[in-house]
Short mmCIF file of C-alpha atoms and ligand atoms in Angstrom, two decimals:
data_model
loop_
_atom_site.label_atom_id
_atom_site.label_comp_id
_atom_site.label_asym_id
_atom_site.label_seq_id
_atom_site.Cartn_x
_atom_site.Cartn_y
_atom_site.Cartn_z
CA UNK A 1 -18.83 21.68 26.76
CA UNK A 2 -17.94 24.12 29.32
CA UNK A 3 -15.37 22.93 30.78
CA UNK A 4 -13.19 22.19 27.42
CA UNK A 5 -13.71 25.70 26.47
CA UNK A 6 -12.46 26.38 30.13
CA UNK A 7 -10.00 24.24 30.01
CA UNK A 8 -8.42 25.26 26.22
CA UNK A 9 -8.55 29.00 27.78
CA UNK A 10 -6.77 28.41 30.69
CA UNK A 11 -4.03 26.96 28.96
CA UNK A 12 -3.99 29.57 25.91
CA UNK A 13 -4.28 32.40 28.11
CA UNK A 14 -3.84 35.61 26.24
CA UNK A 15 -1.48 33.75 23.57
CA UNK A 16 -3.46 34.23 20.83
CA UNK A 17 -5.46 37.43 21.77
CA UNK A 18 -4.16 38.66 18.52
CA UNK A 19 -5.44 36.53 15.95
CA UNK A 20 -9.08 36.62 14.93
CA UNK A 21 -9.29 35.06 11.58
CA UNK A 22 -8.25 31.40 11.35
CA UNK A 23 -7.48 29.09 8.45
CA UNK A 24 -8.12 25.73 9.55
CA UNK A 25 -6.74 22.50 7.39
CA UNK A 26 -10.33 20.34 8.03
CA UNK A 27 -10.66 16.91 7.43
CA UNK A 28 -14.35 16.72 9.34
CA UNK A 29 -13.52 14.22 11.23
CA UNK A 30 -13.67 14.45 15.18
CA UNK A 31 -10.57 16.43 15.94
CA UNK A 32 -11.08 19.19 13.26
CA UNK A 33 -14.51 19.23 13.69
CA UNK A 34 -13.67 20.20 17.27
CA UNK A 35 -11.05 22.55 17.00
CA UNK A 36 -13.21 24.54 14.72
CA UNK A 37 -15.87 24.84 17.20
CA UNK A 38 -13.86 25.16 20.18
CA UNK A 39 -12.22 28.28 17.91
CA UNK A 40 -15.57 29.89 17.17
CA UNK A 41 -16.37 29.60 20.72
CA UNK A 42 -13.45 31.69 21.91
CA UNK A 43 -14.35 34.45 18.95
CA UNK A 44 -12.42 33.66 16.34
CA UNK A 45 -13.79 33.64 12.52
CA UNK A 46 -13.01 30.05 11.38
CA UNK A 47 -12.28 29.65 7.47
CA UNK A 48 -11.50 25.31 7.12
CA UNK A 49 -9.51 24.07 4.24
CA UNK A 50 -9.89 20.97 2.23
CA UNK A 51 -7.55 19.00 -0.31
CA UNK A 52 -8.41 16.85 -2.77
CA UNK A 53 -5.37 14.59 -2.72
CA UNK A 54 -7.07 11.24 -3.93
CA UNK A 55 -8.44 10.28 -0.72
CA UNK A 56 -11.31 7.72 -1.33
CA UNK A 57 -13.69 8.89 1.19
CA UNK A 58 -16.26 11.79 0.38
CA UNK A 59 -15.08 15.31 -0.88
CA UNK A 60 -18.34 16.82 -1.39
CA UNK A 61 -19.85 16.09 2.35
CA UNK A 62 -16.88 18.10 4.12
CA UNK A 63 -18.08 21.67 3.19
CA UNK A 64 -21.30 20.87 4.40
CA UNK A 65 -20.25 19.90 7.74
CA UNK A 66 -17.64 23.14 8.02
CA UNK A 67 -20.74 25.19 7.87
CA UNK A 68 -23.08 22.93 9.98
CA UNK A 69 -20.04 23.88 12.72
CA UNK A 70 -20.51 27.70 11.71
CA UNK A 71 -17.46 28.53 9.82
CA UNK A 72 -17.94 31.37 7.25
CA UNK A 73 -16.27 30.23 4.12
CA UNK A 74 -14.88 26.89 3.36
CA UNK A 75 -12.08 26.01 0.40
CA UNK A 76 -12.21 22.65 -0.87
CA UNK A 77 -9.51 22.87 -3.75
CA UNK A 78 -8.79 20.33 -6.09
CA UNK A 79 -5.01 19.59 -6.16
CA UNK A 80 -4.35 15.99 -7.22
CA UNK A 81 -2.51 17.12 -10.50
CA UNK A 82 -0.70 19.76 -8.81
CA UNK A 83 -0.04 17.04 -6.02
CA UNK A 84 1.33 14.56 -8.40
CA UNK A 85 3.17 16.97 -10.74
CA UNK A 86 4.92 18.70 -7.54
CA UNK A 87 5.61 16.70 -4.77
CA UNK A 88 5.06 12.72 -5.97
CA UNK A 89 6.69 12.76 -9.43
CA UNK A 90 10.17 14.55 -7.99
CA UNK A 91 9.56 11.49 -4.92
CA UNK A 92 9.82 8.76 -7.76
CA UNK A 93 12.79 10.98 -9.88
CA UNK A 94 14.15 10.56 -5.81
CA UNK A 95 13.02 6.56 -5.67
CA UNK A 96 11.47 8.12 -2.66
CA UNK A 97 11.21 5.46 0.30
CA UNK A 98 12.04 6.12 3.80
CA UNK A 99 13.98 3.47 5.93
CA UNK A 100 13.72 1.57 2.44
CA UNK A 101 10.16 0.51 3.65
CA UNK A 102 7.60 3.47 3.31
CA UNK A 103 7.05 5.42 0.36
CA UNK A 104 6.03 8.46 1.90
CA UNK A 105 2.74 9.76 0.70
CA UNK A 106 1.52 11.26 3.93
CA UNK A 107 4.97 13.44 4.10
CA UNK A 108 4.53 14.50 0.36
CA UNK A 109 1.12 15.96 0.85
CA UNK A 110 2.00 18.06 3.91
CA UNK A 111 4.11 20.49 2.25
CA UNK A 112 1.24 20.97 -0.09
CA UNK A 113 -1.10 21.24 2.61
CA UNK A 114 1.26 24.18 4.53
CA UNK A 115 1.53 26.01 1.18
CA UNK A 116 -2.06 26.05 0.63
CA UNK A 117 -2.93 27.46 4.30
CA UNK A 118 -0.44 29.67 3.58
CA UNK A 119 -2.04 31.00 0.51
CA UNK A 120 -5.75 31.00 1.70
CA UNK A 121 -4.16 33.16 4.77
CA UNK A 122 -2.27 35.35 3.01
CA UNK A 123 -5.47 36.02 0.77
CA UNK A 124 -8.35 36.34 3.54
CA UNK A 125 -6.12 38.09 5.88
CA UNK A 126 -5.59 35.67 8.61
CA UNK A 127 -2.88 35.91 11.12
CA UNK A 128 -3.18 32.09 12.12
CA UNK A 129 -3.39 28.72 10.23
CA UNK A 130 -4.30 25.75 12.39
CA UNK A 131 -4.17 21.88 11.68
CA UNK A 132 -5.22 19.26 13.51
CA UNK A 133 -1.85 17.51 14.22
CA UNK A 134 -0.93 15.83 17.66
CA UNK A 135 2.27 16.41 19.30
CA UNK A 136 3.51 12.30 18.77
CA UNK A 137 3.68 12.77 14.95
CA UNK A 138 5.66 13.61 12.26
CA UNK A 139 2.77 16.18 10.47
CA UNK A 140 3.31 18.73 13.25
CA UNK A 141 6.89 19.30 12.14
CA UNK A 142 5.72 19.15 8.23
CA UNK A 143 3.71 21.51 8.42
CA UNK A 144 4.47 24.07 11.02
CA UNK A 145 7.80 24.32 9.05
CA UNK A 146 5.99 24.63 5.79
CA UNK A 147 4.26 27.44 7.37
CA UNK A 148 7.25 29.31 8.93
CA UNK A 149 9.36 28.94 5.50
CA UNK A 150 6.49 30.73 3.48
CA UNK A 151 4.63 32.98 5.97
CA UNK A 152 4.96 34.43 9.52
CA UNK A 153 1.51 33.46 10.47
CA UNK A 154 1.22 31.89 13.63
CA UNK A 155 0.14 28.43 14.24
CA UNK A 156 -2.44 26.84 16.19
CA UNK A 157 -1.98 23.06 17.03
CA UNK A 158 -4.86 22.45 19.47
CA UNK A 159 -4.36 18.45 20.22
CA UNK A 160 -0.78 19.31 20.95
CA UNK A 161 -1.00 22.83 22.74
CA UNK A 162 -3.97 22.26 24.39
CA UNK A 163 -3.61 19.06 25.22
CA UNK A 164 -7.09 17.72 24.07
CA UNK A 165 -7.68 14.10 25.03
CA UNK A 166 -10.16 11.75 22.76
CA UNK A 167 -12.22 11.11 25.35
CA UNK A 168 -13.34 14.86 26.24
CA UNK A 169 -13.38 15.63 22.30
CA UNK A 170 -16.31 12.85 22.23
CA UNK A 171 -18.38 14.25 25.40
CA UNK A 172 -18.04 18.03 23.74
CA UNK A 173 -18.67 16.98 20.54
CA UNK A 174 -22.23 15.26 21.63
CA UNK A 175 -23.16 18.36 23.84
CA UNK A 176 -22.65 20.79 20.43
CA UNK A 177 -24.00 18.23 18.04
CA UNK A 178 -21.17 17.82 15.77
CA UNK A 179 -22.01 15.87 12.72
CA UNK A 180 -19.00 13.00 13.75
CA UNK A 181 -19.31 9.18 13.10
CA UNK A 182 -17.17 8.30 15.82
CA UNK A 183 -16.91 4.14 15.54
CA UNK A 184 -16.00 1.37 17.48
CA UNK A 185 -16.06 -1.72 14.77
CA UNK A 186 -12.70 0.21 13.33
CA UNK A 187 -10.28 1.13 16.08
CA UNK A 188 -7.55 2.50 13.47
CA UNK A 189 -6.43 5.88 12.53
CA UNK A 190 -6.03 6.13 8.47
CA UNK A 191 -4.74 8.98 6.13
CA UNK A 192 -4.90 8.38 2.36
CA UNK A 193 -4.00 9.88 -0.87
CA UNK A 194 -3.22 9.07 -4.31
CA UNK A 195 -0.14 7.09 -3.32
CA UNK A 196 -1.25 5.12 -0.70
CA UNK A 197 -2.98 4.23 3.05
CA UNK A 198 -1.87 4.25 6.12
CA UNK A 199 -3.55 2.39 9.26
CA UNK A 200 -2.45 3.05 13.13
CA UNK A 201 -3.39 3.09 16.15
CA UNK A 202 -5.19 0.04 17.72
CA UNK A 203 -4.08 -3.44 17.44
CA UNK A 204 -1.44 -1.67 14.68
CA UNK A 205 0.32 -0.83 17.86
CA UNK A 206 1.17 -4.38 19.12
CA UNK A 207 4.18 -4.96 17.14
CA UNK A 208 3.99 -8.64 18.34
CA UNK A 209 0.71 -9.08 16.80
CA UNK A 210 0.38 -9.95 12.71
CA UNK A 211 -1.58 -6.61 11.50
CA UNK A 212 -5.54 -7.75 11.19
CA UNK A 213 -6.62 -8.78 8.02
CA UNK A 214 -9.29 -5.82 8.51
CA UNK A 215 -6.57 -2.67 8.36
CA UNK A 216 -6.34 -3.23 4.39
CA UNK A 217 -8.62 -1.82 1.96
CA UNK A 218 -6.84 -1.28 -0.94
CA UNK A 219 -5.21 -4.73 -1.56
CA UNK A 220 -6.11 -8.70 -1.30
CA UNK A 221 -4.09 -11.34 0.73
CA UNK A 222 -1.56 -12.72 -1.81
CA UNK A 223 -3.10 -16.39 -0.95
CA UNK A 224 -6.87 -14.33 -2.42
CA UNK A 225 -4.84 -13.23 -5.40
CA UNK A 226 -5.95 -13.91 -9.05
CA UNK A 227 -3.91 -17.31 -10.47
CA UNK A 228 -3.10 -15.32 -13.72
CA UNK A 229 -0.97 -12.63 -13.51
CA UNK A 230 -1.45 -9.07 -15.14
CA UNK A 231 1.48 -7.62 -17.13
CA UNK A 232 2.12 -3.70 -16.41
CA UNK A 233 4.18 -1.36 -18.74
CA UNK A 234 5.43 1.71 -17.59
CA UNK A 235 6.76 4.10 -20.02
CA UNK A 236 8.94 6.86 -18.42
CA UNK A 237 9.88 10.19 -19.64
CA UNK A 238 12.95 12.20 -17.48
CA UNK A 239 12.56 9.94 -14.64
CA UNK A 240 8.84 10.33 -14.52
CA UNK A 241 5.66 8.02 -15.37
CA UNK A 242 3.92 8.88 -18.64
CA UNK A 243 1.29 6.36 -19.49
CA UNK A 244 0.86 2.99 -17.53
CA UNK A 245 -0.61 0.26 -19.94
CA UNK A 246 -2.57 -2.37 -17.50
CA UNK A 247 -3.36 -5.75 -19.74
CA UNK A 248 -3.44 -3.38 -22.69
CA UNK A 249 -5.72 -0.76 -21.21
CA UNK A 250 -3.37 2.22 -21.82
CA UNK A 251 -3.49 5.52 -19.55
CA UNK A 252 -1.72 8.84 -19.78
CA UNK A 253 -3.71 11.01 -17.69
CA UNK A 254 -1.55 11.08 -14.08
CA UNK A 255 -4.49 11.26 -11.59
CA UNK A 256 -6.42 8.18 -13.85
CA UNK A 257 -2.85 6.17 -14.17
CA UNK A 258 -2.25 5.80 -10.27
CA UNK A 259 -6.30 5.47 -9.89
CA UNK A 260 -6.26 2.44 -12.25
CA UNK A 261 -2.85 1.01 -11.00
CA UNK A 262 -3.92 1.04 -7.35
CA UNK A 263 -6.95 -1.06 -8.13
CA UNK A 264 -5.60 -3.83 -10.46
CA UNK A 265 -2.06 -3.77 -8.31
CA UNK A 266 -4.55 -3.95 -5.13
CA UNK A 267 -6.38 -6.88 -6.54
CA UNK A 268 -2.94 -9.22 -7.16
CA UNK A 269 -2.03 -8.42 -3.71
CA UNK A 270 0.63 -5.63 -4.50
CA UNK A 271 1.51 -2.86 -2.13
CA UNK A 272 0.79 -4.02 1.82
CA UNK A 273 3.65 -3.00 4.24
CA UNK A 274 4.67 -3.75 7.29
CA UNK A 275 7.11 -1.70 9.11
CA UNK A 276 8.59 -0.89 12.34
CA UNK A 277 9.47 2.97 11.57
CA UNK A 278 11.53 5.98 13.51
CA UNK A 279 9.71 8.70 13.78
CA UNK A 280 11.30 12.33 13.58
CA UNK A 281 10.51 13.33 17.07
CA UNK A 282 12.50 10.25 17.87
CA UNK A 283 10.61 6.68 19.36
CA UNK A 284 10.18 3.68 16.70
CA UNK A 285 6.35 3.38 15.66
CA UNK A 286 4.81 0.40 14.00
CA UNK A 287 2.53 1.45 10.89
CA UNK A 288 0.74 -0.62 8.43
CA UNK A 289 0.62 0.41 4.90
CA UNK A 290 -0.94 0.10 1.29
CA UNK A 291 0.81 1.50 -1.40
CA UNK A 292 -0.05 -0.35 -4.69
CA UNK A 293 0.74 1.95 -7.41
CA UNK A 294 3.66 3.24 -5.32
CA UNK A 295 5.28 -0.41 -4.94
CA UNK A 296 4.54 -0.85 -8.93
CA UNK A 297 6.28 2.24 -10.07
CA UNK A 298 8.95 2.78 -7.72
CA UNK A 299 10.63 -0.72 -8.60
CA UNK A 300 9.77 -0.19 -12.39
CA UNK A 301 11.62 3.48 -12.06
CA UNK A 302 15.11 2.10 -9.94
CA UNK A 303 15.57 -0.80 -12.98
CA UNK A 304 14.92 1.66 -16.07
CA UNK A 305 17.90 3.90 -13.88
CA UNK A 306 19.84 0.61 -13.72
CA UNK A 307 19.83 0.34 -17.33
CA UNK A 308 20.65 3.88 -18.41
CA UNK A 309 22.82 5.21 -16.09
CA UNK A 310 26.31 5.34 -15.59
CA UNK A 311 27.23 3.49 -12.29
CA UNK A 312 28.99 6.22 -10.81
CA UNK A 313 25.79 8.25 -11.06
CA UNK A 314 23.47 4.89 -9.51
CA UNK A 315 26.49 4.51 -6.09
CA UNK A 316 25.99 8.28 -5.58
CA UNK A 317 22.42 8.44 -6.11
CA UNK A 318 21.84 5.59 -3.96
CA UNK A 319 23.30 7.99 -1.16
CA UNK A 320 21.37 11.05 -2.72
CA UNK A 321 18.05 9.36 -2.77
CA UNK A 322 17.99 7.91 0.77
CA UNK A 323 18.88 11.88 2.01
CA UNK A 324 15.92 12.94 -0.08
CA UNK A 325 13.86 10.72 1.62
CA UNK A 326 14.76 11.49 5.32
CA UNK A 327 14.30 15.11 4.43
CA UNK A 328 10.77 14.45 3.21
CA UNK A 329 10.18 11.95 6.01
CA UNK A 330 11.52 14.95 8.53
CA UNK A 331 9.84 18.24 7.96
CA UNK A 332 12.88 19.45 5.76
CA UNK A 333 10.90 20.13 2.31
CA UNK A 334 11.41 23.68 2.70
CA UNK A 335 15.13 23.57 2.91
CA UNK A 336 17.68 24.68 0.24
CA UNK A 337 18.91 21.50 0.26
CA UNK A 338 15.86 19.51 -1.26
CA UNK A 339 15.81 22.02 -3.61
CA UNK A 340 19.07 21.47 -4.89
CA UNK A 341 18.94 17.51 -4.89
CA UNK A 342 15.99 17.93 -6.98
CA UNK A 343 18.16 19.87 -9.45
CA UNK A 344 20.66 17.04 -9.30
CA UNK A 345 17.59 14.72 -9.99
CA UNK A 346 16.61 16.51 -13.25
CA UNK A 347 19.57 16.35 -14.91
CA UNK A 348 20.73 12.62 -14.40
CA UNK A 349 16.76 12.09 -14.57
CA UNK A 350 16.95 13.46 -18.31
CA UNK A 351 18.48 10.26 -19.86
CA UNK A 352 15.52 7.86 -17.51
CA UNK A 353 13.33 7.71 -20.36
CA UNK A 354 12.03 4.02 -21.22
CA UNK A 355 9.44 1.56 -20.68
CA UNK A 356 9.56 -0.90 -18.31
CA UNK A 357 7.22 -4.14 -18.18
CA UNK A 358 6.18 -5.14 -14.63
CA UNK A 359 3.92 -8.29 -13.53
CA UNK A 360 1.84 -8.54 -10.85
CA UNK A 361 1.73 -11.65 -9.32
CA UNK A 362 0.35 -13.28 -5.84
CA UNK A 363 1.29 -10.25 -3.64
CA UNK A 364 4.59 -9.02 -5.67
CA UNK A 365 5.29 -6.82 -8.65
CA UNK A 366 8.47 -7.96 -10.61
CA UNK A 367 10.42 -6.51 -13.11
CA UNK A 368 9.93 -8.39 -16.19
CA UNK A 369 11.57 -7.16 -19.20
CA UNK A 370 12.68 -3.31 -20.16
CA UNK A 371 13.30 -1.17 -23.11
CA UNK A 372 14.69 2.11 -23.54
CA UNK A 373 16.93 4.39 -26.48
CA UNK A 374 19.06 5.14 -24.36
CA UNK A 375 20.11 2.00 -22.72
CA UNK A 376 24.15 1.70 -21.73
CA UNK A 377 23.36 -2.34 -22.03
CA UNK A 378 25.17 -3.34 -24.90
CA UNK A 379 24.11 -6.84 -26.52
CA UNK A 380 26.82 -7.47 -28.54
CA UNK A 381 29.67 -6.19 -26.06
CA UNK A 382 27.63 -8.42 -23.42
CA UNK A 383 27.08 -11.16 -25.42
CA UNK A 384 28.97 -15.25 -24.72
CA UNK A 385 27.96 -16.57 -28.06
CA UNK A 386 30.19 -15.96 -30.86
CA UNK A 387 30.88 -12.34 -32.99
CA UNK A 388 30.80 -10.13 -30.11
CA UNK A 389 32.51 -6.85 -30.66
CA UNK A 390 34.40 -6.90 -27.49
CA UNK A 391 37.98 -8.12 -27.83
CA UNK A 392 38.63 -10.17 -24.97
CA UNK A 393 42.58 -10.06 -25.24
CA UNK A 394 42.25 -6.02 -23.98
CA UNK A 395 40.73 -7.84 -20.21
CA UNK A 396 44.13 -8.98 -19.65
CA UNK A 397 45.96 -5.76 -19.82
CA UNK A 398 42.87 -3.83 -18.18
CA UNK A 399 42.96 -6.39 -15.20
CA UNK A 400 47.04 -5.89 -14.57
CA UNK A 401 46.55 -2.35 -14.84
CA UNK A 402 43.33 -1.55 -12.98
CA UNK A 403 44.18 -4.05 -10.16
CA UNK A 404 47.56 -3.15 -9.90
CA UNK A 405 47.67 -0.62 -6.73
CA UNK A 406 45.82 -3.43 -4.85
CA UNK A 407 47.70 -6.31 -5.60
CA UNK A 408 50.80 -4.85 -4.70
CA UNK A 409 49.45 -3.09 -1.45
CA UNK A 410 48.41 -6.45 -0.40
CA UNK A 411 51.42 -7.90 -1.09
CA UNK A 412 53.41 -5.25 1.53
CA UNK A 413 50.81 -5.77 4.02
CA UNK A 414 50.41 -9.23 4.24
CA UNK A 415 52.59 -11.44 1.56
CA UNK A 416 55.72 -11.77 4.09
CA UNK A 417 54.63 -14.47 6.36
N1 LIG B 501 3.95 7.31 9.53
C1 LIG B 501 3.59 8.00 8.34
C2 LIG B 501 4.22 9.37 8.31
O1 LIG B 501 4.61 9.87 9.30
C3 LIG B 501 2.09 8.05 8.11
C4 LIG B 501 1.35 8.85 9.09
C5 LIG B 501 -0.11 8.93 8.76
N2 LIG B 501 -0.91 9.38 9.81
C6 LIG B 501 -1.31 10.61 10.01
N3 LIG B 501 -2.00 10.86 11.03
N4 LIG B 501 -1.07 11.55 9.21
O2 LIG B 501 4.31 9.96 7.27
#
């Protein structure tokens, strides 16, 4: 125990000789659980930070163990809603998906996490906030620059600026009698929320290796998968989900709707990926994910676009969206930027209203059939049987005309052989 104290303050030094309050994002788990001892050890008050973001495991339990370490006060706030309303709902407006493979729930609930140590900070006085982040990540970047964009509180990465190894947090955790199940059965490292679950570290990290069948949680094999499908409608309003209907079990209430579709898209096999992912700080990672309710919605949202937008607004979105989601994905939530794509969002988001009817089938969720007012799809300009209202002598003169430029470009270029 001594010599990690020594250790962190040797390499601190005299860097944070000013701060004496603390506001800690705590998970309990082993590195948290550390860094707020370690703190308290070198005299700082210690104030940990909770948020309820949908994780599955317990809520309650973590504000026991803060003050089982010693800190004074603990916040466990309840922000699902707020999480949803703010951060995942503009993601789907966004068809939020980085490197077309991961739908980004982790990244969404760090600028949430920032703004909330920020506030707690701000209100008890602190001059540091501290998380729990290593220096390999991509949370570091969220978050410190969360932080610096709302506050000029300092902040305190221990795993990265101290360098504090696994290993050494397990011997000084023993010696103080932190309350930390630290396994061996589970080798992986998982973060969850309301949108989905990610699982690294261990075997995950052998991209040669199929991910073991013991990483996922949320969802079945597709083999295990019920033979009868279930048939999902998603009714949008402005781009965003407003009641999910599961078999005819209707729900409206955000937090309950992604509950509810996470389980019964789970259970048909709906929402495991696999994918071989660039991290901002710049090496490829391989990371296993469940995202059930995100994999449902996300392809329900882009077809409901496809049928009431313009295309011009769909080929520049398609550019728009995959920005959004490298900003997200890279620390850049607190950038004028995101904040003015989001703008862009609302408005050609105001005409996504609809419903769109997804089934879940052995491991995929499909689009099946969509409705909406304001649909641009025309049946009877569309239509090959007879009494359409399209006259198809006007093609002819559309064709010569549009195609015109091209045709006799072409014919410069290349027609004098
Ligand atoms: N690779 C994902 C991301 O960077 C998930 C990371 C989850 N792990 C974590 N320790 N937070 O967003």
């Amino acid at each position: 125990m001594a010599d990690l104290l020594k250790k962190v303050k040797e390499k601190t030094g005299s860097a944070y000789g000013d701060v004496d309050k603390v506001v800690l994002a705590f998970s309990g788990g082993l590195d948290t659980s550390v860094i707020a001892s370690l703190l308290q050890d070198m005299g700082k008050e210690v104030i940990t930070c909770t948020l309820d973001l949908g994780q599955q495991g317990e809520f309650k339990g973590i504000e026991a163990k803060s003050k089982k370490i010693g800190c004074k006060k603990h916040y466990g706030l309840e922000t699902k809603k707020e999480f949803v309303k703010e951060y995942l709902w503009p993601g789907v407006k966004a068809n939020a998906m980085y490197e077309g493979n991961y739908p980004l729930f982790t990244a969404l609930g760090r600028p949430l996490i920032a703004k909330k140590l920020v506030e707690i900070g701000k209100k008890e006085g602190a001059q540091a906030v501290c998380h729990g982040s290593t220096g390999k990540g991509n949370d570091q970047v969220r978050i410190d620059a969360g932080v610096s964009a709302l506050s000029s509180m300092k902040v305190i990465v221990p795993v990265r600026d101290w360098g504090l190894t696994r290993d050494e947090e397990i011997v000084y955790a023993k010696e103080k009698g932190l309350d930390v199940k630290v396994t061996k059965e589970k080798p992986y490292s998982v973060d969850e929320n309301l949108w989905g679950r990610s699982i690294e570290a261990g075997p995950i990290e052998f991209p040669e290796q199929a991910v073991p069948e013991d990483a996922y949680e949320w969802t079945k094999p597709a083999e295990k998968a019920p033979d009868k499908p279930s048939f999902v409608d998603i009714s949008f309003e402005k781009g965003i989900p407003v009641e999910v209907s599961i078999d005819g079990t209707a729900y409206k209430d955000e937090v309950e709707m992604l509950k509810a579709l996470t389980k019964a898209a789970g259970e048909h096999g709906v929402g495991r990926i696999e994918h071989m992912e660039d991290r901002t700080i710049g090496f490829k990672s391989r990371e296993a994910y469940e995202a059930p309710a995100a994999l449902t919605i996300l392809p329900a949202h882009q077809d409901l676009e496809k049928y009431v937008l313009t295309k011009d607004e769909l080929f520049h979105k398609v550019y728009l969206d995959n920005l959004y989601s490298d900003m997200v994905y890279t620390g850049k939530w607190f950038s004028p930027l995101r904040v003015a794509v989001d703008k862009f969002n609302d408005e050609v988001e105001s005409a996504v209203t609809g419903t769109v009817r997804m089934k879940l089938y052995k491991g995929r969720a499909s689009v099946a059939s969509r409705k909406s007012a304001n649909a641009l799809y025309s049946h009877n300009v569309a239509t090959y049987d007879k009494g359409s209202s399209f006259d198809q002598k006007e093609g002819g003169a559309f064709t010569k005309l549009w195609l015109m430029q091209y045709s006799t470009a072409y014919k410069m270029k290349y027609g004098k052989k």
